[in-house]
Amino acid sequence: REGIHVSYCARTVTGDEFEDFIRKLPRPVVYEHATTASEQQPQEQTQHTPRARGTAVDVSDLETLGKWVEDTAEEFGGIDYVVANASPLILSPAIPCWEASFRSDILGLVHLLSTSTPYLTLSPPHRHPSICVISSGAGNEIHALPGPYGPMKLAQIHHAKALSHSLAPQGVRVNSVSPRLILTSGGHVESLMDKEKRDGEKRAWEDVRRGIPLGRAGRVEEVAGVVMFLCSPAAGYVTGVNVRVDGGLSRGM
């Protein structure tokens, strides 16, 4: 919703993640950040000034994650929407990597949603409370390297689907989004492009691009647009779906 308060967490928070975006907004925003959850301090603002607050949180630290959710609800007077987007993107098949991926991608997600649910169920119906889990197209396709990332992402989709049924009677919708080959700073697509440009690896990205029916990488705004739709009143009758944002790359139904 326009004018909504946003509390987000990440492994590192610098305080300028969204400066370019905020400068384009037609109304002022109070932008805050804290190094840890314990440092969260509200800043002065007018009654209707939207706020964006970032906090450094390791989602595998369940106690800290839960405290961040509770502090957010207390400061902002509740929680209307939850977008779960954190993942360590672990590909190695080593057992310690499976364990680390499970703790972040599964236990972190489950704890985030279970801690948020009591607040979501108290959200007024006209706000259309909802959860959106950012999974990955890797959860729908097998890969040459049998690491934990794909299975964990598929498990996230399954969990979101199960929650959509259990929370529907309480007025909370749950959906998931599966992006694939999205151009992000420091991401997989950018690394392929860099290899092609700087390291002399011809066609590193071009070969991948040609396999995408739409012929290009996705943009983060295109993923965000789907998330915004799923959380909006326009999707008020949509729950339990997994939307693939992959340029047509997936061949499944």
C-alpha positions as protocol buffer text, in pm:
chain_id: "A"
residue {
  index: 1
  type: ARG
  ca { x: 0 y: 0 z: 0 }
}
residue {
  index: 2
  type: GLU
  ca { x: 112 y: 356 z: -65 }
}
residue {
  index: 3
  type: GLY
  ca { x: 248 y: 513 z: 251 }
}
residue {
  index: 4
  type: ILE
  ca { x: 314 y: 183 z: 424 }
}
residue {
  index: 5
  type: HIS
  ca { x: 588 y: 143 z: 687 }
}
residue {
  index: 6
  type: VAL
  ca { x: 857 y: -112 z: 596 }
}
residue {
  index: 7
  type: SER
  ca { x: 1086 y: -303 z: 829 }
}
residue {
  index: 8
  type: TYR
  ca { x: 1344 y: -516 z: 652 }
}
residue {
  index: 9
  type: CYS
  ca { x: 1642 y: -721 z: 760 }
}
residue {
  index: 10
  type: ALA
  ca { x: 1954 y: -842 z: 582 }
}
residue {
  index: 11
  type: ARG
  ca { x: 2292 y: -990 z: 667 }
}
residue {
  index: 12
  type: THR
  ca { x: 2441 y: -642 z: 640 }
}
residue {
  index: 13
  type: VAL
  ca { x: 2260 y: -309 z: 645 }
}
residue {
  index: 14
  type: THR
  ca { x: 2447 y: 2 z: 533 }
}
residue {
  index: 15
  type: GLY
  ca { x: 2163 y: 250 z: 549 }
}
residue {
  index: 16
  type: ASP
  ca { x: 2171 y: 347 z: 182 }
}
residue {
  index: 17
  type: GLU
  ca { x: 2027 y: 35 z: 14 }
}
residue {
  index: 18
  type: PHE
  ca { x: 1725 y: 218 z: -123 }
}
residue {
  index: 19
  type: GLU
  ca { x: 1852 y: 574 z: -164 }
}
residue {
  index: 20
  type: ASP
  ca { x: 1791 y: 580 z: -541 }
}
residue {
  index: 21
  type: PHE
  ca { x: 1440 y: 445 z: -496 }
}
residue {
  index: 22
  type: ILE
  ca { x: 1354 y: 684 z: -214 }
}
residue {
  index: 23
  type: ARG
  ca { x: 1470 y: 987 z: -414 }
}
residue {
  index: 24
  type: LYS
  ca { x: 1209 y: 904 z: -678 }
}
residue {
  index: 25
  type: LEU
  ca { x: 919 y: 891 z: -433 }
}
residue {
  index: 26
  type: PRO
  ca { x: 665 y: 1176 z: -445 }
}
residue {
  index: 27
  type: ARG
  ca { x: 652 y: 1203 z: -66 }
}
residue {
  index: 28
  type: PRO
  ca { x: 914 y: 1207 z: 212 }
}
residue {
  index: 29
  type: VAL
  ca { x: 1024 y: 886 z: 382 }
}
residue {
  index: 30
  type: VAL
  ca { x: 1204 y: 846 z: 714 }
}
residue {
  index: 31
  type: TYR
  ca { x: 1486 y: 601 z: 645 }
}
residue {
  index: 32
  type: GLU
  ca { x: 1646 y: 423 z: 943 }
}
residue {
  index: 33
  type: HIS
  ca { x: 1894 y: 146 z: 995 }
}
residue {
  index: 34
  type: ALA
  ca { x: 2052 y: -41 z: 1283 }
}
residue {
  index: 35
  type: THR
  ca { x: 2352 y: -268 z: 1301 }
}
residue {
  index: 36
  type: THR
  ca { x: 2167 y: -521 z: 1518 }
}
residue {
  index: 37
  type: ALA
  ca { x: 1812 y: -578 z: 1637 }
}
residue {
  index: 38
  type: SER
  ca { x: 1904 y: -447 z: 1983 }
}
residue {
  index: 39
  type: GLU
  ca { x: 1998 y: -109 z: 1834 }
}
residue {
  index: 40
  type: GLN
  ca { x: 1657 y: -39 z: 1682 }
}
residue {
  index: 41
  type: GLN
  ca { x: 1547 y: 307 z: 1784 }
}
residue {
  index: 42
  type: PRO
  ca { x: 1243 y: 488 z: 1645 }
}
residue {
  index: 43
  type: GLN
  ca { x: 1305 y: 829 z: 1492 }
}
residue {
  index: 44
  type: GLU
  ca { x: 1079 y: 1130 z: 1503 }
}
residue {
  index: 45
  type: GLN
  ca { x: 828 y: 1150 z: 1220 }
}
residue {
  index: 46
  type: THR
  ca { x: 496 y: 1301 z: 1140 }
}
residue {
  index: 47
  type: GLN
  ca { x: 186 y: 1087 z: 1186 }
}
residue {
  index: 48
  type: HIS
  ca { x: 154 y: 1002 z: 816 }
}
residue {
  index: 49
  type: THR
  ca { x: 520 y: 986 z: 713 }
}
residue {
  index: 50
  type: PRO
  ca { x: 607 y: 635 z: 588 }
}
residue {
  index: 51
  type: ARG
  ca { x: 917 y: 480 z: 736 }
}
residue {
  index: 52
  type: ALA
  ca { x: 1168 y: 228 z: 606 }
}
residue {
  index: 53
  type: ARG
  ca { x: 1385 y: 65 z: 872 }
}
residue {
  index: 54
  type: GLY
  ca { x: 1666 y: -180 z: 811 }
}
residue {
  index: 55
  type: THR
  ca { x: 1822 y: -413 z: 1068 }
}
residue {
  index: 56
  type: ALA
  ca { x: 2114 y: -651 z: 1035 }
}
residue {
  index: 57
  type: VAL
  ca { x: 1980 y: -998 z: 1118 }
}
residue {
  index: 58
  type: ASP
  ca { x: 2114 y: -1347 z: 1054 }
}
residue {
  index: 59
  type: VAL
  ca { x: 1799 y: -1546 z: 977 }
}
residue {
  index: 60
  type: SER
  ca { x: 1968 y: -1866 z: 1093 }
}
residue {
  index: 61
  type: ASP
  ca { x: 1980 y: -1711 z: 1443 }
}
residue {
  index: 62
  type: LEU
  ca { x: 1622 y: -1791 z: 1535 }
}
residue {
  index: 63
  type: GLU
  ca { x: 1619 y: -1601 z: 1863 }
}
residue {
  index: 64
  type: THR
  ca { x: 1740 y: -1279 z: 1699 }
}
residue {
  index: 65
  type: LEU
  ca { x: 1501 y: -1327 z: 1408 }
}
residue {
  index: 66
  type: GLY
  ca { x: 1206 y: -1366 z: 1642 }
}
residue {
  index: 67
  type: LYS
  ca { x: 1305 y: -1058 z: 1839 }
}
residue {
  index: 68
  type: TRP
  ca { x: 1322 y: -856 z: 1517 }
}
residue {
  index: 69
  type: VAL
  ca { x: 966 y: -959 z: 1429 }
}
residue {
  index: 70
  type: GLU
  ca { x: 837 y: -876 z: 1776 }
}
residue {
  index: 71
  type: ASP
  ca { x: 1016 y: -540 z: 1786 }
}
residue {
  index: 72
  type: THR
  ca { x: 878 y: -451 z: 1443 }
}
residue {
  index: 73
  type: ALA
  ca { x: 522 y: -532 z: 1549 }
}
residue {
  index: 74
  type: GLU
  ca { x: 558 y: -333 z: 1869 }
}
residue {
  index: 75
  type: GLU
  ca { x: 705 y: -26 z: 1702 }
}
residue {
  index: 76
  type: PHE
  ca { x: 472 y: -15 z: 1402 }
}
residue {
  index: 77
  type: GLY
  ca { x: 162 y: -130 z: 1585 }
}
residue {
  index: 78
  type: GLY
  ca { x: 128 y: -465 z: 1409 }
}
residue {
  index: 79
  type: ILE
  ca { x: 222 y: -651 z: 1091 }
}
residue {
  index: 80
  type: ASP
  ca { x: 10 y: -663 z: 776 }
}
residue {
  index: 81
  type: TYR
  ca { x: 243 y: -826 z: 522 }
}
residue {
  index: 82
  type: VAL
  ca { x: 546 y: -1053 z: 535 }
}
residue {
  index: 83
  type: VAL
  ca { x: 781 y: -1102 z: 240 }
}
residue {
  index: 84
  type: ALA
  ca { x: 1036 y: -1378 z: 307 }
}
residue {
  index: 85
  type: ASN
  ca { x: 1332 y: -1323 z: 77 }
}
residue {
  index: 86
  type: ALA
  ca { x: 1643 y: -1433 z: 271 }
}
residue {
  index: 87
  type: SER
  ca { x: 1861 y: -1720 z: 150 }
}
residue {
  index: 88
  type: PRO
  ca { x: 2233 y: -1801 z: 176 }
}
residue {
  index: 89
  type: LEU
  ca { x: 2224 y: -1953 z: -178 }
}
residue {
  index: 90
  type: ILE
  ca { x: 2431 y: -2257 z: -79 }
}
residue {
  index: 91
  type: LEU
  ca { x: 2513 y: -2488 z: -371 }
}
residue {
  index: 92
  type: SER
  ca { x: 2784 y: -2716 z: -232 }
}
residue {
  index: 93
  type: PRO
  ca { x: 2668 y: -3076 z: -169 }
}
residue {
  index: 94
  type: ALA
  ca { x: 2882 y: -3110 z: 147 }
}
residue {
  index: 95
  type: ILE
  ca { x: 2686 y: -3218 z: 455 }
}
residue {
  index: 96
  type: PRO
  ca { x: 2769 y: -2901 z: 657 }
}
residue {
  index: 97
  type: CYS
  ca { x: 2630 y: -2698 z: 366 }
}
residue {
  index: 98
  type: TRP
  ca { x: 2305 y: -2895 z: 371 }
}
residue {
  index: 99
  type: GLU
  ca { x: 2277 y: -2827 z: 745 }
}
residue {
  index: 100
  type: ALA
  ca { x: 2347 y: -2453 z: 705 }
}
residue {
  index: 101
  type: SER
  ca { x: 2099 y: -2424 z: 419 }
}
residue {
  index: 102
  type: PHE
  ca { x: 1831 y: -2608 z: 617 }
}
residue {
  index: 103
  type: ARG
  ca { x: 1877 y: -2378 z: 915 }
}
residue {
  index: 104
  type: SER
  ca { x: 1843 y: -2061 z: 707 }
}
residue {
  index: 105
  type: ASP
  ca { x: 1611 y: -2157 z: 421 }
}
residue {
  index: 106
  type: ILE
  ca { x: 1375 y: -2380 z: 620 }
}
residue {
  index: 107
  type: LEU
  ca { x: 1401 y: -2321 z: 994 }
}
residue {
  index: 108
  type: GLY
  ca { x: 1453 y: -1946 z: 940 }
}
residue {
  index: 109
  type: LEU
  ca { x: 1148 y: -1928 z: 714 }
}
residue {
  index: 110
  type: VAL
  ca { x: 929 y: -2138 z: 943 }
}
residue {
  index: 111
  type: HIS
  ca { x: 1025 y: -1931 z: 1247 }
}
residue {
  index: 112
  type: LEU
  ca { x: 974 y: -1601 z: 1064 }
}
residue {
  index: 113
  type: LEU
  ca { x: 624 y: -1699 z: 956 }
}
residue {
  index: 114
  type: SER
  ca { x: 521 y: -1864 z: 1282 }
}
residue {
  index: 115
  type: THR
  ca { x: 634 y: -1558 z: 1478 }
}
residue {
  index: 116
  type: SER
  ca { x: 458 y: -1320 z: 1237 }
}
residue {
  index: 117
  type: THR
  ca { x: 130 y: -1512 z: 1210 }
}
residue {
  index: 118
  type: PRO
  ca { x: -26 y: -1396 z: 1540 }
}
residue {
  index: 119
  type: TYR
  ca { x: 15 y: -1035 z: 1424 }
}
residue {
  index: 120
  type: LEU
  ca { x: -113 y: -1105 z: 1073 }
}
residue {
  index: 121
  type: THR
  ca { x: -431 y: -1261 z: 1209 }
}
residue {
  index: 122
  type: LEU
  ca { x: -499 y: -938 z: 1401 }
}
residue {
  index: 123
  type: SER
  ca { x: -457 y: -723 z: 1089 }
}
residue {
  index: 124
  type: PRO
  ca { x: -790 y: -567 z: 975 }
}
residue {
  index: 125
  type: PRO
  ca { x: -950 y: -745 z: 677 }
}
residue {
  index: 126
  type: HIS
  ca { x: -945 y: -428 z: 467 }
}
residue {
  index: 127
  type: ARG
  ca { x: -564 y: -442 z: 472 }
}
residue {
  index: 128
  type: HIS
  ca { x: -567 y: -788 z: 312 }
}
residue {
  index: 129
  type: PRO
  ca { x: -293 y: -941 z: 534 }
}
residue {
  index: 130
  type: SER
  ca { x: -72 y: -1178 z: 343 }
}
residue {
  index: 131
  type: ILE
  ca { x: 256 y: -1366 z: 321 }
}
residue {
  index: 132
  type: CYS
  ca { x: 473 y: -1389 z: 13 }
}
residue {
  index: 133
  type: VAL
  ca { x: 758 y: -1640 z: 14 }
}
residue {
  index: 134
  type: ILE
  ca { x: 1035 y: -1573 z: -238 }
}
residue {
  index: 135
  type: SER
  ca { x: 1145 y: -1918 z: -349 }
}
residue {
  index: 136
  type: SER
  ca { x: 1335 y: -1982 z: -674 }
}
residue {
  index: 137
  type: GLY
  ca { x: 1297 y: -2144 z: -1013 }
}
residue {
  index: 138
  type: ALA
  ca { x: 1570 y: -2376 z: -889 }
}
residue {
  index: 139
  type: GLY
  ca { x: 1302 y: -2543 z: -679 }
}
residue {
  index: 140
  type: ASN
  ca { x: 1117 y: -2648 z: -994 }
}
residue {
  index: 141
  type: GLU
  ca { x: 1408 y: -2786 z: -1196 }
}
residue {
  index: 142
  type: ILE
  ca { x: 1691 y: -3031 z: -1126 }
}
residue {
  index: 143
  type: HIS
  ca { x: 2052 y: -2921 z: -1171 }
}
residue {
  index: 144
  type: ALA
  ca { x: 2378 y: -3095 z: -1246 }
}
residue {
  index: 145
  type: LEU
  ca { x: 2509 y: -3024 z: -895 }
}
residue {
  index: 146
  type: PRO
  ca { x: 2291 y: -3201 z: -637 }
}
residue {
  index: 147
  type: GLY
  ca { x: 2332 y: -2938 z: -367 }
}
residue {
  index: 148
  type: PRO
  ca { x: 2081 y: -2813 z: -107 }
}
residue {
  index: 149
  type: TYR
  ca { x: 1957 y: -2494 z: -275 }
}
residue {
  index: 150
  type: GLY
  ca { x: 1698 y: -2647 z: -509 }
}
residue {
  index: 151
  type: PRO
  ca { x: 1547 y: -2890 z: -257 }
}
residue {
  index: 152
  type: MET
  ca { x: 1522 y: -2620 z: 8 }
}
residue {
  index: 153
  type: LYS
  ca { x: 1349 y: -2385 z: -234 }
}
residue {
  index: 154
  type: LEU
  ca { x: 1100 y: -2655 z: -329 }
}
residue {
  index: 155
  type: ALA
  ca { x: 1032 y: -2716 z: 39 }
}
residue {
  index: 156
  type: GLN
  ca { x: 957 y: -2345 z: 81 }
}
residue {
  index: 157
  type: ILE
  ca { x: 691 y: -2364 z: -191 }
}
residue {
  index: 158
  type: HIS
  ca { x: 538 y: -2668 z: -20 }
}
residue {
  index: 159
  type: HIS
  ca { x: 532 y: -2491 z: 317 }
}
residue {
  index: 160
  type: ALA
  ca { x: 370 y: -2181 z: 167 }
}
residue {
  index: 161
  type: LYS
  ca { x: 102 y: -2396 z: 5 }
}
residue {
  index: 162
  type: ALA
  ca { x: 29 y: -2574 z: 332 }
}
residue {
  index: 163
  type: LEU
  ca { x: 10 y: -2244 z: 520 }
}
residue {
  index: 164
  type: SER
  ca { x: -230 y: -2103 z: 262 }
}
residue {
  index: 165
  type: HIS
  ca { x: -484 y: -2365 z: 365 }
}
residue {
  index: 166
  type: SER
  ca { x: -432 y: -2340 z: 739 }
}
residue {
  index: 167
  type: LEU
  ca { x: -438 y: -1959 z: 751 }
}
residue {
  index: 168
  type: ALA
  ca { x: -718 y: -1894 z: 502 }
}
residue {
  index: 169
  type: PRO
  ca { x: -995 y: -1925 z: 765 }
}
residue {
  index: 170
  type: GLN
  ca { x: -817 y: -1651 z: 961 }
}
residue {
  index: 171
  type: GLY
  ca { x: -814 y: -1419 z: 661 }
}
residue {
  index: 172
  type: VAL
  ca { x: -442 y: -1445 z: 582 }
}
residue {
  index: 173
  type: ARG
  ca { x: -337 y: -1526 z: 226 }
}
residue {
  index: 174
  type: VAL
  ca { x: -9 y: -1707 z: 150 }
}
residue {
  index: 175
  type: ASN
  ca { x: 160 y: -1724 z: -190 }
}
residue {
  index: 176
  type: SER
  ca { x: 508 y: -1783 z: -325 }
}
residue {
  index: 177
  type: VAL
  ca { x: 714 y: -1641 z: -611 }
}
residue {
  index: 178
  type: SER
  ca { x: 986 y: -1831 z: -798 }
}
residue {
  index: 179
  type: PRO
  ca { x: 1225 y: -1597 z: -979 }
}
residue {
  index: 180
  type: ARG
  ca { x: 1502 y: -1722 z: -1205 }
}
residue {
  index: 181
  type: LEU
  ca { x: 1789 y: -1549 z: -1384 }
}
residue {
  index: 182
  type: ILE
  ca { x: 1723 y: -1205 z: -1235 }
}
residue {
  index: 183
  type: LEU
  ca { x: 1991 y: -938 z: -1280 }
}
residue {
  index: 184
  type: THR
  ca { x: 2103 y: -827 z: -935 }
}
residue {
  index: 185
  type: SER
  ca { x: 2417 y: -660 z: -809 }
}
residue {
  index: 186
  type: GLY
  ca { x: 2674 y: -930 z: -734 }
}
residue {
  index: 187
  type: GLY
  ca { x: 2435 y: -1205 z: -846 }
}
residue {
  index: 188
  type: HIS
  ca { x: 2476 y: -1506 z: -1075 }
}
residue {
  index: 189
  type: VAL
  ca { x: 2359 y: -1327 z: -1392 }
}
residue {
  index: 190
  type: GLU
  ca { x: 2593 y: -1034 z: -1334 }
}
residue {
  index: 191
  type: SER
  ca { x: 2885 y: -1273 z: -1277 }
}
residue {
  index: 192
  type: LEU
  ca { x: 2815 y: -1443 z: -1612 }
}
residue {
  index: 193
  type: MET
  ca { x: 2801 y: -1107 z: -1786 }
}
residue {
  index: 194
  type: ASP
  ca { x: 3128 y: -1003 z: -1623 }
}
residue {
  index: 195
  type: LYS
  ca { x: 3300 y: -1323 z: -1733 }
}
residue {
  index: 196
  type: GLU
  ca { x: 3191 y: -1258 z: -2088 }
}
residue {
  index: 197
  type: LYS
  ca { x: 3308 y: -895 z: -2082 }
}
residue {
  index: 198
  type: ARG
  ca { x: 3627 y: -907 z: -1875 }
}
residue {
  index: 199
  type: ASP
  ca { x: 3756 y: -1261 z: -1848 }
}
residue {
  index: 200
  type: GLY
  ca { x: 3738 y: -1352 z: -2214 }
}
residue {
  index: 201
  type: GLU
  ca { x: 3489 y: -1634 z: -2160 }
}
residue {
  index: 202
  type: LYS
  ca { x: 3299 y: -1594 z: -2482 }
}
residue {
  index: 203
  type: ARG
  ca { x: 2927 y: -1657 z: -2473 }
}
residue {
  index: 204
  type: ALA
  ca { x: 2923 y: -1720 z: -2095 }
}
residue {
  index: 205
  type: TRP
  ca { x: 2602 y: -1520 z: -2065 }
}
residue {
  index: 206
  type: GLU
  ca { x: 2495 y: -1536 z: -2429 }
}
residue {
  index: 207
  type: ASP
  ca { x: 2448 y: -1912 z: -2420 }
}
residue {
  index: 208
  type: VAL
  ca { x: 2227 y: -1879 z: -2112 }
}
residue {
  index: 209
  type: ARG
  ca { x: 2032 y: -1585 z: -2255 }
}
residue {
  index: 210
  type: ARG
  ca { x: 1944 y: -1778 z: -2571 }
}
residue {
  index: 211
  type: GLY
  ca { x: 1776 y: -2043 z: -2359 }
}
residue {
  index: 212
  type: ILE
  ca { x: 1533 y: -1787 z: -2213 }
}
residue {
  index: 213
  type: PRO
  ca { x: 1218 y: -1759 z: -2429 }
}
residue {
  index: 214
  type: LEU
  ca { x: 1193 y: -1384 z: -2362 }
}
residue {
  index: 215
  type: GLY
  ca { x: 1559 y: -1349 z: -2452 }
}
residue {
  index: 216
  type: ARG
  ca { x: 1685 y: -1148 z: -2156 }
}
residue {
  index: 217
  type: ALA
  ca { x: 1744 y: -1148 z: -1781 }
}
residue {
  index: 218
  type: GLY
  ca { x: 1467 y: -1041 z: -1548 }
}
residue {
  index: 219
  type: ARG
  ca { x: 1472 y: -718 z: -1350 }
}
residue {
  index: 220
  type: VAL
  ca { x: 1424 y: -693 z: -976 }
}
residue {
  index: 221
  type: GLU
  ca { x: 1136 y: -451 z: -1038 }
}
residue {
  index: 222
  type: GLU
  ca { x: 955 y: -725 z: -1226 }
}
residue {
  index: 223
  type: VAL
  ca { x: 980 y: -959 z: -929 }
}
residue {
  index: 224
  type: ALA
  ca { x: 876 y: -680 z: -691 }
}
residue {
  index: 225
  type: GLY
  ca { x: 575 y: -603 z: -909 }
}
residue {
  index: 226
  type: VAL
  ca { x: 447 y: -959 z: -875 }
}
residue {
  index: 227
  type: VAL
  ca { x: 499 y: -949 z: -498 }
}
residue {
  index: 228
  type: MET
  ca { x: 314 y: -619 z: -472 }
}
residue {
  index: 229
  type: PHE
  ca { x: 24 y: -761 z: -672 }
}
residue {
  index: 230
  type: LEU
  ca { x: 0 y: -1074 z: -456 }
}
residue {
  index: 231
  type: CYS
  ca { x: -7 y: -862 z: -140 }
}
residue {
  index: 232
  type: SER
  ca { x: -259 y: -614 z: -278 }
}
residue {
  index: 233
  type: PRO
  ca { x: -641 y: -609 z: -274 }
}
residue {
  index: 234
  type: ALA
  ca { x: -626 y: -687 z: -648 }
}
residue {
  index: 235
  type: ALA
  ca { x: -519 y: -1041 z: -548 }
}
residue {
  index: 236
  type: GLY
  ca { x: -771 y: -1069 z: -267 }
}
residue {
  index: 237
  type: TYR
  ca { x: -901 y: -1403 z: -398 }
}
residue {
  index: 238
  type: VAL
  ca { x: -554 y: -1545 z: -470 }
}
residue {
  index: 239
  type: THR
  ca { x: -391 y: -1778 z: -219 }
}
residue {
  index: 240
  type: GLY
  ca { x: -178 y: -2092 z: -240 }
}
residue {
  index: 241
  type: VAL
  ca { x: -24 y: -2010 z: -578 }
}
residue {
  index: 242
  type: ASN
  ca { x: 341 y: -2015 z: -686 }
}
residue {
  index: 243
  type: VAL
  ca { x: 414 y: -1757 z: -954 }
}
residue {
  index: 244
  type: ARG
  ca { x: 718 y: -1819 z: -1174 }
}
residue {
  index: 245
  type: VAL
  ca { x: 900 y: -1504 z: -1279 }
}
residue {
  index: 246
  type: ASP
  ca { x: 1150 y: -1659 z: -1520 }
}
residue {
  index: 247
  type: GLY
  ca { x: 1091 y: -1525 z: -1871 }
}
residue {
  index: 248
  type: GLY
  ca { x: 927 y: -1853 z: -1970 }
}
residue {
  index: 249
  type: LEU
  ca { x: 1236 y: -2058 z: -1882 }
}
residue {
  index: 250
  type: SER
  ca { x: 1046 y: -2328 z: -1696 }
}
residue {
  index: 251
  type: ARG
  ca { x: 893 y: -2596 z: -1918 }
}
residue {
  index: 252
  type: GLY
  ca { x: 667 y: -2738 z: -1648 }
}
residue {
  index: 253
  type: MET
  ca { x: 295 y: -2676 z: -1619 }
}
